[in-house]
Amino acid sequence: MGSSRTGILATLVVLAGLAASGSSYEIIEGPKNAMVLEGSEARFNCTISPGWRLIMWSLNGTVVLSITPTEPIITSDRFTTASYEEGSNFISEMIIHDVQLSDAGHVRCSLQNSDRDASAFLSVIVMGELFISSGVLTVIEDEPCNVTCRASGWTPLPDISWEIGVPVNHSSYYSVREPDEPQSTVSILALTPQGNGTLTCVATVEALQVHKSVTVNLTVVQPPVGSSYHSEVRKSATVKTNKETLQTKLKSGNENHGYSSDEPRTTSEWTESASVPPRSSEPSVPEHRSSRQPYQGPDDRQQGPTSRPQVSFIMGSPRKVRNVTLV
């Protein structure tokens, strides 16, 4: 009976000693917030004073790593540990390998038999896809055009900028979020190109100064020879209208009787009496001559202007004689 009492007392003394010793250690410095890329490593340090018995690391409320003074207790290959000495203090480091977006959240360092803990926040950056709507772009010189760059599956959304490696008359761009895809954004570049070159879309996460880029070749061609299709249609319509107007004028105008067509005419249409001497359209009067010819000396009178020759045309039907004065 006495021996059992002695054993109980000894146990109580040991527990009391553990409690007393446990109350003496503490977390001197806890982990710091971290932001890492998906697929990379995240490291968190916890500095503890001497006398600790068990260190526990938890992620979003779940213990993922435990460390004793002799060895670590590893439950997953993604969570490992390293340790360092800093004077009399102990530094425990938890390493998260191949960080996933689901790992984002609270990281906590705690001690057994202690109500003290320290926590930090893990942020995970996901660099998604980045692409331009077309791999090769062909545009017309000095004509405005748009080029679209899309960043999809990013956390957080990146800032998008453009590197313009072509001569341009004007360029500007803006970004909009896609309402149906919260992890996607679109940037639209408007430019007026004047030569060949490259366009580069750059997506940047400012927090880590990390970026991803995609480049496209831009080929500039000359405008089509002549005018466009619409101007050709307008030109054709204008020609047709002018032709119809001319025909209408010819039909509605007065006949020009002095007009002579270049088309050949048959004998039945008209006969030119150019082989006969010109004659007056007035009736001729017979000339009375005497048997004696009077003396004719030099005519000192000034001759009047020479009468202009006349040509008569005999029309086939109806039969008319028209006089035309030739100048």
mmCIF file of N, CA and C in Angstrom, residues 14 21 63-64 97 103 132 162 165 183 195 218 229 233 240 245 248 251 254 266 281 285 288 306 311 319:
data_model
loop_
_atom_site.group_PDB
_atom_site.id
_atom_site.type_symbol
_atom_site.label_atom_id
_atom_site.label_comp_id
_atom_site.label_asym_id
_atom_site.label_seq_id
_atom_site.Cartn_x
_atom_site.Cartn_y
_atom_site.Cartn_z
ATOM 1 N N VAL A 14 6.601 14.113 -11.663
ATOM 2 C CA VAL A 14 7.081 14.187 -13.056
ATOM 3 C C VAL A 14 6.175 15.065 -13.896
ATOM 4 N N SER A 21 8.283 22.930 -16.746
ATOM 5 C CA SER A 21 9.250 23.178 -17.805
ATOM 6 C C SER A 21 8.586 23.637 -19.081
ATOM 7 N N VAL A 63 -3.224 19.717 -39.210
ATOM 8 C CA VAL A 63 -1.807 19.526 -38.901
ATOM 9 C C VAL A 63 -1.166 18.718 -40.028
ATOM 10 N N VAL A 64 -0.142 19.284 -40.639
ATOM 11 C CA VAL A 64 0.524 18.625 -41.764
ATOM 12 C C VAL A 64 1.949 18.212 -41.423
ATOM 13 N N HIS A 97 6.185 21.869 -50.719
ATOM 14 C CA HIS A 97 6.643 21.614 -52.082
ATOM 15 C C HIS A 97 5.452 21.600 -53.049
ATOM 16 N N ASP A 103 -3.684 25.341 -51.525
ATOM 17 C CA ASP A 103 -2.872 25.538 -50.323
ATOM 18 C C ASP A 103 -2.993 26.949 -49.773
ATOM 19 N N ILE A 132 -2.797 35.361 -78.298
ATOM 20 C CA ILE A 132 -3.368 36.348 -79.207
ATOM 21 C C ILE A 132 -4.305 35.610 -80.156
ATOM 22 N N TRP A 162 1.441 46.163 -73.917
ATOM 23 C CA TRP A 162 1.848 45.782 -75.271
ATOM 24 C C TRP A 162 3.207 46.375 -75.596
ATOM 25 N N GLY A 165 6.373 46.554 -81.968
ATOM 26 C CA GLY A 165 7.585 46.520 -82.780
ATOM 27 C C GLY A 165 7.329 46.788 -84.234
ATOM 28 N N GLN A 183 -11.439 34.584 -63.791
ATOM 29 C CA GLN A 183 -9.985 34.471 -63.840
ATOM 30 C C GLN A 183 -9.418 34.831 -65.209
ATOM 31 N N GLY A 195 3.960 49.483 -91.381
ATOM 32 C CA GLY A 195 5.034 48.597 -91.802
ATOM 33 C C GLY A 195 4.990 47.281 -91.051
ATOM 34 N N LEU A 218 3.267 40.684 -87.528
ATOM 35 C CA LEU A 218 2.296 41.521 -88.222
ATOM 36 C C LEU A 218 2.819 41.827 -89.620
ATOM 37 N N TYR A 229 -14.526 47.683 -103.361
ATOM 38 C CA TYR A 229 -15.694 47.104 -104.015
ATOM 39 C C TYR A 229 -16.854 48.098 -104.028
ATOM 40 N N VAL A 233 -18.852 49.793 -107.208
ATOM 41 C CA VAL A 233 -20.298 49.758 -107.423
ATOM 42 C C VAL A 233 -20.828 51.154 -107.679
ATOM 43 N N LYS A 240 -23.682 54.251 -115.503
ATOM 44 C CA LYS A 240 -24.982 53.853 -116.032
ATOM 45 C C LYS A 240 -25.946 55.034 -116.037
ATOM 46 N N THR A 245 -28.903 59.294 -118.954
ATOM 47 C CA THR A 245 -29.198 60.718 -119.104
ATOM 48 C C THR A 245 -28.909 61.198 -120.520
ATOM 49 N N THR A 248 -31.553 59.983 -122.825
ATOM 50 C CA THR A 248 -32.795 60.744 -122.642
ATOM 51 C C THR A 248 -32.722 62.089 -123.342
ATOM 52 N N LYS A 251 -33.182 61.724 -127.054
ATOM 53 C CA LYS A 251 -34.555 61.433 -127.470
ATOM 54 C C LYS A 251 -35.449 62.653 -127.329
ATOM 55 N N ASN A 254 -34.299 68.753 -129.742
ATOM 56 C CA ASN A 254 -34.734 69.117 -131.095
ATOM 57 C C ASN A 254 -33.764 68.592 -132.123
ATOM 58 N N THR A 266 -26.702 55.657 -148.275
ATOM 59 C CA THR A 266 -26.934 55.020 -149.588
ATOM 60 C C THR A 266 -27.380 56.071 -150.586
ATOM 61 N N SER A 281 -30.596 79.315 -156.245
ATOM 62 C CA SER A 281 -31.913 78.689 -156.052
ATOM 63 C C SER A 281 -33.020 79.529 -156.679
ATOM 64 N N VAL A 285 -32.898 83.965 -165.573
ATOM 65 C CA VAL A 285 -33.507 84.794 -166.604
ATOM 66 C C VAL A 285 -32.644 84.726 -167.838
ATOM 67 N N HIS A 288 -30.096 88.449 -173.041
ATOM 68 C CA HIS A 288 -30.241 88.940 -174.411
ATOM 69 C C HIS A 288 -28.923 89.538 -174.862
ATOM 70 N N THR A 306 -16.504 88.249 -153.274
ATOM 71 C CA THR A 306 -16.862 87.057 -154.037
ATOM 72 C C THR A 306 -17.979 86.307 -153.332
ATOM 73 N N VAL A 311 -23.938 74.599 -152.296
ATOM 74 C CA VAL A 311 -24.074 73.199 -152.675
ATOM 75 C C VAL A 311 -25.491 72.790 -152.412
ATOM 76 N N ARG A 319 -38.832 64.881 -151.592
ATOM 77 C CA ARG A 319 -37.886 65.538 -152.485
ATOM 78 C C ARG A 319 -37.856 67.010 -152.132
#
